[in-house]
GROMACS .gro file of C-alpha atoms in nm:
model
  363
    1MET     CA    1  -0.200   3.889   0.090
    2PRO     CA    2   0.085   3.812  -0.146
    3PRO     CA    3   0.143   4.065  -0.427
    4ALA     CA    4  -0.054   4.016  -0.749
    5TYR     CA    5   0.114   3.775  -1.023
    6ALA     CA    6   0.305   3.949  -1.314
    7PRO     CA    7   0.341   3.715  -1.603
    8ARG     CA    8   0.489   3.974  -1.819
    9THR     CA    9   0.801   4.007  -1.632
   10ALA     CA   10   1.113   3.962  -1.859
   11HIS     CA   11   1.344   3.656  -1.803
   12SER     CA   12   1.662   3.497  -1.937
   13HIS     CA   13   1.596   3.129  -1.881
   14TRP     CA   14   1.247   2.951  -1.827
   15ASP     CA   15   1.265   2.781  -1.479
   16SER     CA   16   1.468   3.087  -1.312
   17GLY     CA   17   1.213   3.341  -1.455
   18LEU     CA   18   0.925   3.143  -1.368
   19TRP     CA   19   1.059   3.106  -0.984
   20THR     CA   20   1.115   3.478  -0.996
   21ARG     CA   21   0.766   3.556  -1.061
   22VAL     CA   22   0.628   3.298  -0.835
   23PHE     CA   23   0.852   3.411  -0.549
   24ALA     CA   24   0.760   3.764  -0.586
   25ALA     CA   25   0.379   3.689  -0.612
   26SER     CA   26   0.436   3.470  -0.282
   27GLY     CA   27   0.601   3.749  -0.091
   28THR     CA   28   0.919   3.559  -0.069
   29ILE     CA   29   1.243   3.769  -0.012
   30ASN     CA   30   1.592   3.697  -0.021
   31PRO     CA   31   1.715   3.675   0.328
   32MET     CA   32   2.064   3.783   0.276
   33THR     CA   33   1.958   4.108   0.109
   34GLY     CA   34   1.584   4.176   0.229
   35ALA     CA   35   1.467   4.226  -0.114
   36PRO     CA   36   1.294   3.997  -0.366
   37PHE     CA   37   1.499   3.745  -0.528
   38ALA     CA   38   1.640   3.851  -0.864
   39GLU     CA   39   1.650   3.595  -1.146
   40ALA     CA   40   2.027   3.594  -1.166
   41MET     CA   41   2.049   3.481  -0.806
   42LEU     CA   42   1.791   3.190  -0.839
   43ALA     CA   43   1.968   3.079  -1.170
   44GLY     CA   44   2.293   3.079  -0.989
   45LEU     CA   45   2.153   2.876  -0.696
   46GLY     CA   46   2.010   2.633  -0.942
   47GLY     CA   47   2.352   2.557  -1.089
   48GLY     CA   48   2.361   2.827  -1.344
   49ILE     CA   49   2.564   2.710  -1.636
   50GLY     CA   50   2.663   2.383  -1.786
   51PHE     CA   51   2.692   2.203  -2.112
   52MET     CA   52   2.555   1.867  -2.254
   53LEU     CA   53   2.536   1.757  -2.641
   54PHE     CA   54   2.411   1.447  -2.776
   55THR     CA   55   2.318   1.318  -3.133
   56PHE     CA   56   2.082   1.043  -3.226
   57GLU     CA   57   2.022   0.873  -3.553
   58TYR     CA   58   1.663   0.749  -3.627
   59THR     CA   59   1.527   0.605  -3.926
   60GLU     CA   60   1.407   0.918  -4.068
   61VAL     CA   61   1.585   1.190  -3.873
   62THR     CA   62   1.912   1.264  -3.691
   63THR     CA   63   1.886   1.490  -3.380
   64ALA     CA   64   2.131   1.711  -3.214
   65SER     CA   65   2.033   1.834  -2.860
   66VAL     CA   66   2.230   2.091  -2.656
   67VAL     CA   67   2.181   2.194  -2.293
   68MET     CA   68   2.345   2.514  -2.171
   69ARG     CA   69   2.234   2.521  -1.816
   70PHE     CA   70   2.347   2.301  -1.522
   71HIS     CA   71   2.242   1.971  -1.631
   72PRO     CA   72   2.122   1.671  -1.562
   73GLY     CA   73   2.162   1.780  -1.200
   74PRO     CA   74   1.833   1.891  -1.007
   75PHE     CA   75   1.840   2.264  -1.109
   76VAL     CA   76   1.492   2.359  -0.960
   77GLU     CA   77   1.515   2.151  -0.668
   78ASN     CA   78   1.877   2.308  -0.621
   79MET     CA   79   1.722   2.657  -0.647
   80LEU     CA   80   1.423   2.598  -0.399
   81SER     CA   81   1.641   2.425  -0.155
   82ARG     CA   82   1.933   2.676  -0.150
   83SER     CA   83   1.688   2.983  -0.146
   84GLY     CA   84   1.584   2.885   0.214
   85ALA     CA   85   1.228   2.956   0.123
   86ALA     CA   86   0.958   2.725   0.266
   87VAL     CA   87   0.851   2.523  -0.038
   88SER     CA   88   0.636   2.213  -0.029
   89ILE     CA   89   0.691   1.950  -0.327
   90GLN     CA   90   0.455   1.694  -0.380
   91GLN     CA   91   0.389   1.415  -0.624
   92THR     CA   92   0.109   1.169  -0.657
   93GLY     CA   93  -0.016   0.922  -0.905
   94SER     CA   94  -0.388   1.035  -0.836
   95ALA     CA   95  -0.515   1.312  -1.062
   96ARG     CA   96  -0.804   1.356  -0.812
   97LEU     CA   97  -0.567   1.416  -0.515
   98ALA     CA   98  -0.347   1.635  -0.748
   99GLN     CA   99  -0.633   1.854  -0.804
  100ALA     CA  100  -0.713   1.874  -0.450
  101ARG     CA  101  -0.363   1.960  -0.342
  102LEU     CA  102  -0.345   2.234  -0.611
  103ASP     CA  103  -0.667   2.376  -0.503
  104ALA     CA  104  -0.582   2.394  -0.137
  105ALA     CA  105  -0.219   2.577  -0.236
  106LEU     CA  106  -0.416   2.826  -0.450
  107GLU     CA  107  -0.646   2.883  -0.150
  108THR     CA  108  -0.341   3.075   0.015
  109GLY     CA  109  -0.365   3.337  -0.234
  110ALA     CA  110   0.006   3.229  -0.383
  111PRO     CA  111   0.066   3.026  -0.709
  112ALA     CA  112   0.173   2.702  -0.756
  113VAL     CA  113   0.403   2.543  -0.998
  114VAL     CA  114   0.303   2.222  -1.176
  115ARG     CA  115   0.512   2.006  -1.449
  116VAL     CA  116   0.333   1.949  -1.790
  117VAL     CA  117   0.383   1.825  -2.126
  118ARG     CA  118   0.352   2.129  -2.293
  119GLY     CA  119   0.246   1.992  -2.621
  120GLN     CA  120  -0.067   1.868  -2.448
  121LEU     CA  121  -0.191   2.217  -2.348
  122PRO     CA  122  -0.498   2.293  -2.563
  123TRP     CA  123  -0.338   2.608  -2.724
  124ALA     CA  124   0.031   2.460  -2.751
  125GLU     CA  125   0.158   2.316  -3.061
  126ALA     CA  126   0.308   1.947  -3.005
  127GLU     CA  127   0.691   1.920  -3.079
  128PRO     CA  128   0.795   1.551  -3.038
  129TRP     CA  129   1.133   1.622  -2.927
  130ALA     CA  130   1.073   1.895  -2.660
  131ASP     CA  131   0.771   1.717  -2.524
  132MET     CA  132   0.993   1.411  -2.426
  133ASP     CA  133   1.073   1.649  -2.121
  134SER     CA  134   0.806   1.811  -1.882
  135MET     CA  135   0.808   2.177  -1.859
  136ASP     CA  136   0.707   2.376  -1.537
  137ILE     CA  137   0.435   2.622  -1.554
  138ALA     CA  138   0.252   2.851  -1.273
  139VAL     CA  139  -0.094   2.785  -1.181
  140VAL     CA  140  -0.189   3.139  -1.055
  141ALA     CA  141  -0.560   3.094  -0.957
  142ARG     CA  142  -0.890   2.920  -1.005
  143ASP     CA  143  -1.122   3.084  -1.249
  144GLY     CA  144  -1.466   2.936  -1.204
  145ASP     CA  145  -1.451   2.570  -1.303
  146ALA     CA  146  -1.097   2.641  -1.477
  147TYR     CA  147  -0.740   2.779  -1.384
  148LEU     CA  148  -0.549   3.065  -1.495
  149VAL     CA  149  -0.183   2.941  -1.588
  150ASP     CA  150   0.133   3.113  -1.704
  151ASP     CA  151   0.330   2.915  -1.978
  152GLY     CA  152   0.556   3.171  -2.081
  153GLY     CA  153   0.334   3.325  -2.343
  154GLY     CA  154   0.347   3.669  -2.167
  155ARG     CA  155  -0.018   3.653  -2.043
  156LEU     CA  156  -0.239   3.402  -1.830
  157GLU     CA  157  -0.414   3.143  -2.022
  158ARG     CA  158  -0.747   2.969  -1.909
  159ILE     CA  159  -0.755   2.589  -1.903
  160SER     CA  160  -1.000   2.347  -1.766
  161ALA     CA  161  -0.930   2.117  -1.480
  162ALA     CA  162  -0.962   1.812  -1.713
  163ALA     CA  163  -0.715   1.951  -1.967
  164LEU     CA  164  -0.460   2.063  -1.681
  165GLY     CA  165  -0.480   1.724  -1.543
  166GLY     CA  166  -0.412   1.546  -1.870
  167ALA     CA  167  -0.122   1.757  -1.934
  168ARG     CA  168   0.021   1.693  -1.571
  169GLY     CA  169  -0.028   1.307  -1.598
  170LYS     CA  170   0.100   1.267  -1.934
  171ARG     CA  171   0.491   1.169  -1.816
  172LYS     CA  172   0.521   0.912  -1.552
  173ALA     CA  173   0.842   1.036  -1.425
  174ASP     CA  174   0.692   1.373  -1.301
  175LYS     CA  175   0.327   1.270  -1.307
  176HIS     CA  176   0.115   1.526  -1.101
  177TRP     CA  177   0.432   1.714  -0.956
  178GLN     CA  178   0.346   2.020  -0.782
  179ALA     CA  179   0.557   2.276  -0.579
  180HIS     CA  180   0.421   2.578  -0.378
  181VAL     CA  181   0.533   2.825  -0.144
  182LEU     CA  182   0.417   2.801   0.222
  183VAL     CA  183   0.303   3.154   0.271
  184ASP     CA  184   0.393   3.300   0.630
  185ALA     CA  185   0.534   2.991   0.735
  186GLY     CA  186   0.887   3.102   0.755
  187ARG     CA  187   1.151   2.837   0.676
  188ASP     CA  188   1.040   2.492   0.705
  189GLY     CA  189   1.355   2.357   0.872
  190GLY     CA  190   1.565   2.343   0.557
  191ALA     CA  191   1.920   2.495   0.509
  192ALA     CA  192   1.899   2.890   0.514
  193LEU     CA  193   2.053   3.068   0.236
  194THR     CA  194   2.415   3.157   0.386
  195PRO     CA  195   2.766   3.238   0.253
  196GLN     CA  196   2.831   2.880   0.268
  197VAL     CA  197   2.544   2.788   0.036
  198LEU     CA  198   2.674   3.020  -0.203
  199ARG     CA  199   3.016   2.891  -0.235
  200GLY     CA  200   2.887   2.532  -0.248
  201ALA     CA  201   2.652   2.617  -0.553
  202VAL     CA  202   2.947   2.782  -0.743
  203ALA     CA  203   3.170   2.474  -0.639
  204GLN     CA  204   2.923   2.230  -0.779
  205THR     CA  205   2.873   2.426  -1.109
  206MET     CA  206   3.248   2.462  -1.174
  207GLU     CA  207   3.312   2.106  -1.064
  208ALA     CA  208   3.050   1.957  -1.324
  209LEU     CA  209   3.209   2.169  -1.599
  210LEU     CA  210   3.545   2.081  -1.501
  211SER     CA  211   3.479   1.703  -1.424
  212GLU     CA  212   3.617   1.429  -1.663
  213SER     CA  213   3.365   1.183  -1.520
  214ALA     CA  214   3.010   1.123  -1.603
  215PRO     CA  215   2.737   1.327  -1.410
  216PRO     CA  216   2.571   1.122  -1.103
  217GLY     CA  217   2.350   0.870  -1.246
  218ILE     CA  218   2.504   0.890  -1.600
  219PRO     CA  219   2.681   0.583  -1.734
  220ALA     CA  220   3.055   0.652  -1.749
  221GLY     CA  221   3.072   0.600  -2.127
  222TYR     CA  222   2.882   0.943  -2.162
  223ALA     CA  223   3.127   1.166  -1.978
  224LYS     CA  224   3.248   1.293  -2.312
  225ASN     CA  225   2.915   1.446  -2.382
  226PHE     CA  226   2.894   1.679  -2.076
  227GLY     CA  227   3.092   1.971  -1.956
  228LEU     CA  228   3.429   2.089  -2.103
  229ALA     CA  229   3.496   1.718  -2.216
  230GLY     CA  230   3.169   1.770  -2.409
  231MET     CA  231   3.281   2.087  -2.559
  232ARG     CA  232   3.621   1.912  -2.663
  233SER     CA  233   3.440   1.618  -2.816
  234TRP     CA  234   3.221   1.829  -3.001
  235ALA     CA  235   3.478   2.033  -3.138
  236ALA     CA  236   3.653   1.681  -3.258
  237TRP     CA  237   3.347   1.541  -3.420
  238LEU     CA  238   3.309   1.870  -3.607
  239ARG     CA  239   3.655   1.827  -3.758
  240ASP     CA  240   3.629   1.450  -3.818
  241THR     CA  241   3.551   1.402  -4.192
  242SER     CA  242   3.558   1.034  -4.193
  243GLY     CA  243   3.490   0.863  -3.850
  244LYS     CA  244   3.161   0.711  -3.743
  245ARG     CA  245   3.094   1.004  -3.481
  246GLY     CA  246   3.211   1.279  -3.703
  247TRP     CA  247   2.949   1.498  -3.816
  248ALA     CA  248   3.054   1.499  -4.184
  249ARG     CA  249   2.922   1.149  -4.175
  250ILE     CA  250   2.634   1.195  -3.963
  251PHE     CA  251   2.489   1.474  -4.142
  252ALA     CA  252   2.596   1.398  -4.492
  253ASP     CA  253   2.221   1.388  -4.601
  254PRO     CA  254   2.128   1.760  -4.639
  255ASP     CA  255   1.774   1.695  -4.513
  256ARG     CA  256   1.903   1.530  -4.172
  257ARG     CA  257   2.159   1.820  -4.144
  258ALA     CA  258   1.908   2.105  -4.203
  259GLY     CA  259   1.659   1.962  -3.946
  260ALA     CA  260   1.952   1.884  -3.678
  261MET     CA  261   2.106   2.236  -3.730
  262SER     CA  262   1.765   2.411  -3.667
  263MET     CA  263   1.700   2.196  -3.376
  264LEU     CA  264   2.040   2.289  -3.241
  265HIS     CA  265   1.981   2.665  -3.309
  266ARG     CA  266   1.662   2.679  -3.143
  267GLN     CA  267   1.778   2.498  -2.825
  268LEU     CA  268   2.084   2.707  -2.805
  269THR     CA  269   1.894   3.047  -2.846
  270GLY     CA  270   1.581   2.951  -2.670
  271LYS     CA  271   1.496   2.993  -2.290
  272ARG     CA  272   1.407   2.627  -2.209
  273TYR     CA  273   1.755   2.478  -2.229
  274SER     CA  274   1.956   2.787  -2.272
  275GLY     CA  275   1.914   3.157  -2.275
  276PRO     CA  276   2.070   3.473  -2.409
  277GLY     CA  277   2.446   3.412  -2.451
  278ALA     CA  278   2.401   3.053  -2.332
  279LEU     CA  279   2.331   3.206  -1.981
  280ARG     CA  280   2.650   3.311  -1.940
  281PRO     CA  281   2.568   3.687  -1.890
  282LEU     CA  282   2.329   3.594  -1.637
  283TYR     CA  283   2.572   3.380  -1.448
  284ALA     CA  284   2.813   3.681  -1.458
  285GLN     CA  285   2.505   3.880  -1.270
  286PHE     CA  286   2.478   3.604  -1.031
  287LEU     CA  287   2.849   3.624  -0.938
  288ARG     CA  288   2.840   4.000  -0.898
  289GLU     CA  289   2.557   3.983  -0.671
  290ALA     CA  290   2.683   3.669  -0.482
  291ALA     CA  291   3.044   3.768  -0.447
  292PRO     CA  292   3.021   4.027  -0.164
  293LEU     CA  293   2.780   3.797   0.021
  294ALA     CA  294   2.994   3.492   0.000
  295ASP     CA  295   3.329   3.632   0.066
  296ALA     CA  296   3.507   3.497   0.367
  297GLY     CA  297   3.664   3.834   0.480
  298ASP     CA  298   3.992   3.815   0.293
  299GLY     CA  299   3.860   3.936  -0.042
  300VAL     CA  300   3.973   3.620  -0.236
  301ILE     CA  301   3.640   3.495  -0.347
  302LEU     CA  302   3.522   3.866  -0.408
  303SER     CA  303   3.815   3.924  -0.645
  304ARG     CA  304   3.797   3.586  -0.819
  305TRP     CA  305   3.425   3.585  -0.873
  306LEU     CA  306   3.426   3.970  -1.001
  307GLU     CA  307   3.704   3.893  -1.245
  308ALA     CA  308   3.517   3.573  -1.363
  309ALA     CA  309   3.201   3.797  -1.398
  310GLY     CA  310   3.377   4.006  -1.631
  311GLU     CA  311   3.485   3.706  -1.848
  312TYR     CA  312   3.148   3.562  -1.900
  313PRO     CA  313   2.968   3.825  -2.102
  314LYS     CA  314   3.254   3.771  -2.357
  315LEU     CA  315   3.189   3.394  -2.343
  316GLY     CA  316   2.826   3.470  -2.400
  317ALA     CA  317   2.909   3.675  -2.717
  318HIS     CA  318   3.113   3.396  -2.854
  319TRP     CA  319   2.818   3.150  -2.775
  320THR     CA  320   2.603   3.394  -2.978
  321TRP     CA  321   2.845   3.362  -3.251
  322LEU     CA  322   2.841   3.012  -3.280
  323ALA     CA  323   2.460   2.994  -3.284
  324ALA     CA  324   2.479   3.239  -3.574
  325LEU     CA  325   2.711   3.002  -3.755
  326ILE     CA  326   2.473   2.699  -3.679
  327GLU     CA  327   2.198   2.906  -3.813
  328LEU     CA  328   2.383   2.961  -4.150
  329ASP     CA  329   2.482   2.592  -4.158
  330ALA     CA  330   2.711   2.657  -4.451
  331GLY     CA  331   2.637   2.355  -4.647
  332GLY     CA  332   2.787   2.109  -4.375
  333ASP     CA  333   3.120   2.270  -4.368
  334PHE     CA  334   3.179   2.230  -4.002
  335ALA     CA  335   3.551   2.384  -3.980
  336ALA     CA  336   3.450   2.714  -3.859
  337MET     CA  337   3.210   2.572  -3.598
  338SER     CA  338   3.481   2.336  -3.470
  339GLU     CA  339   3.765   2.626  -3.420
  340THR     CA  340   3.483   2.838  -3.234
  341VAL     CA  341   3.377   2.538  -3.002
  342ALA     CA  342   3.752   2.453  -2.929
  343ALA     CA  343   3.827   2.807  -2.858
  344LEU     CA  344   3.516   2.829  -2.626
  345ALA     CA  345   3.636   2.528  -2.452
  346ASP     CA  346   3.953   2.670  -2.355
  347ALA     CA  347   3.811   2.997  -2.248
  348GLU     CA  348   3.529   2.825  -2.052
  349GLU     CA  349   3.796   2.622  -1.871
  350ARG     CA  350   4.012   2.920  -1.772
  351THR     CA  351   3.698   3.110  -1.643
  352ALA     CA  352   3.581   2.822  -1.450
  353ARG     CA  353   3.905   2.760  -1.283
  354LEU     CA  354   3.921   3.111  -1.198
  355ALA     CA  355   3.564   3.122  -1.041
  356MET     CA  356   3.640   2.793  -0.869
  357GLY     CA  357   3.954   2.918  -0.699
  358THR     CA  358   4.023   2.707  -0.353
  359LEU     CA  359   3.645   2.640  -0.305
  360MET     CA  360   3.565   2.299  -0.207
  361THR     CA  361   3.216   2.116  -0.247
  362GLY     CA  362   3.039   2.184   0.080
  363SER     CA  363   3.251   2.446   0.199
   0.00000   0.00000   0.00000
């Protein structure tokens, strides 16, 4: 019988924290250590850290969105496939079939994870910009004609089958998506977690940060919004006082500026798109745990990753300082923000190159 589900477990990032709890409740262990998966390990397997920034001007508002985790790559899918756990992922356009699959998964005694538009949950407040993306929640058990779910509130919420189905079916791209651990099934033929998998995970993360090209599936013109190129673009836009992309022009209106700065601060400090210290301290924990497991025996990876792990908490402190500047807003004087972002980009590049070392994707 799988262990009991613990919704109050502390976490740094929503998806890695959620799957830490789901794996623990499913009896899933890290095959390289023989212990339950730590959140830092799962976050690192997902891709860990990244950077994306976009602004959009609408009729009434101007938005500013930032993502500090590996993005837009498949963070959750990376995490699950690299863990070596036996996880079944299903999706259907049929609400009836989706509920039947959910009930079948729960009968094993382990929780299932589904994707919802959070603002559609009965107790949640709708947030137009956040609700453009789905959010994963854990369905822990049936409770009569309803379900008990973990949506990050620190306790299990009760929701009717109809309400859950409505929230799951709201967004077409991941309508009625579900993932659940195949309890006692062993591995399902996927790749096991190995030193090579760990090295490949770090290589992918660092290559995404260092790349001057757009991520796969993204138009080439948006390369300047991602990774280190994105950080340097942001610093330039903050400095620009006259150009069409300059934040002095985009946010000249105080109301637009206030709304965008509030949105940016919530995303940078929240746990859905970021986490404490922009997830850099959590990634440092991953590198410390992964380094001795991934080392090829010559000590090179061990040395480089441990050195990088010493730098990422410092970067996290600087990201926290930037978030404080954004919260203060300073009446639209973006000079201090620009200096901070430019310095962060340089430090992020040094640390990424240190962690990357001689790794190659797929090594």
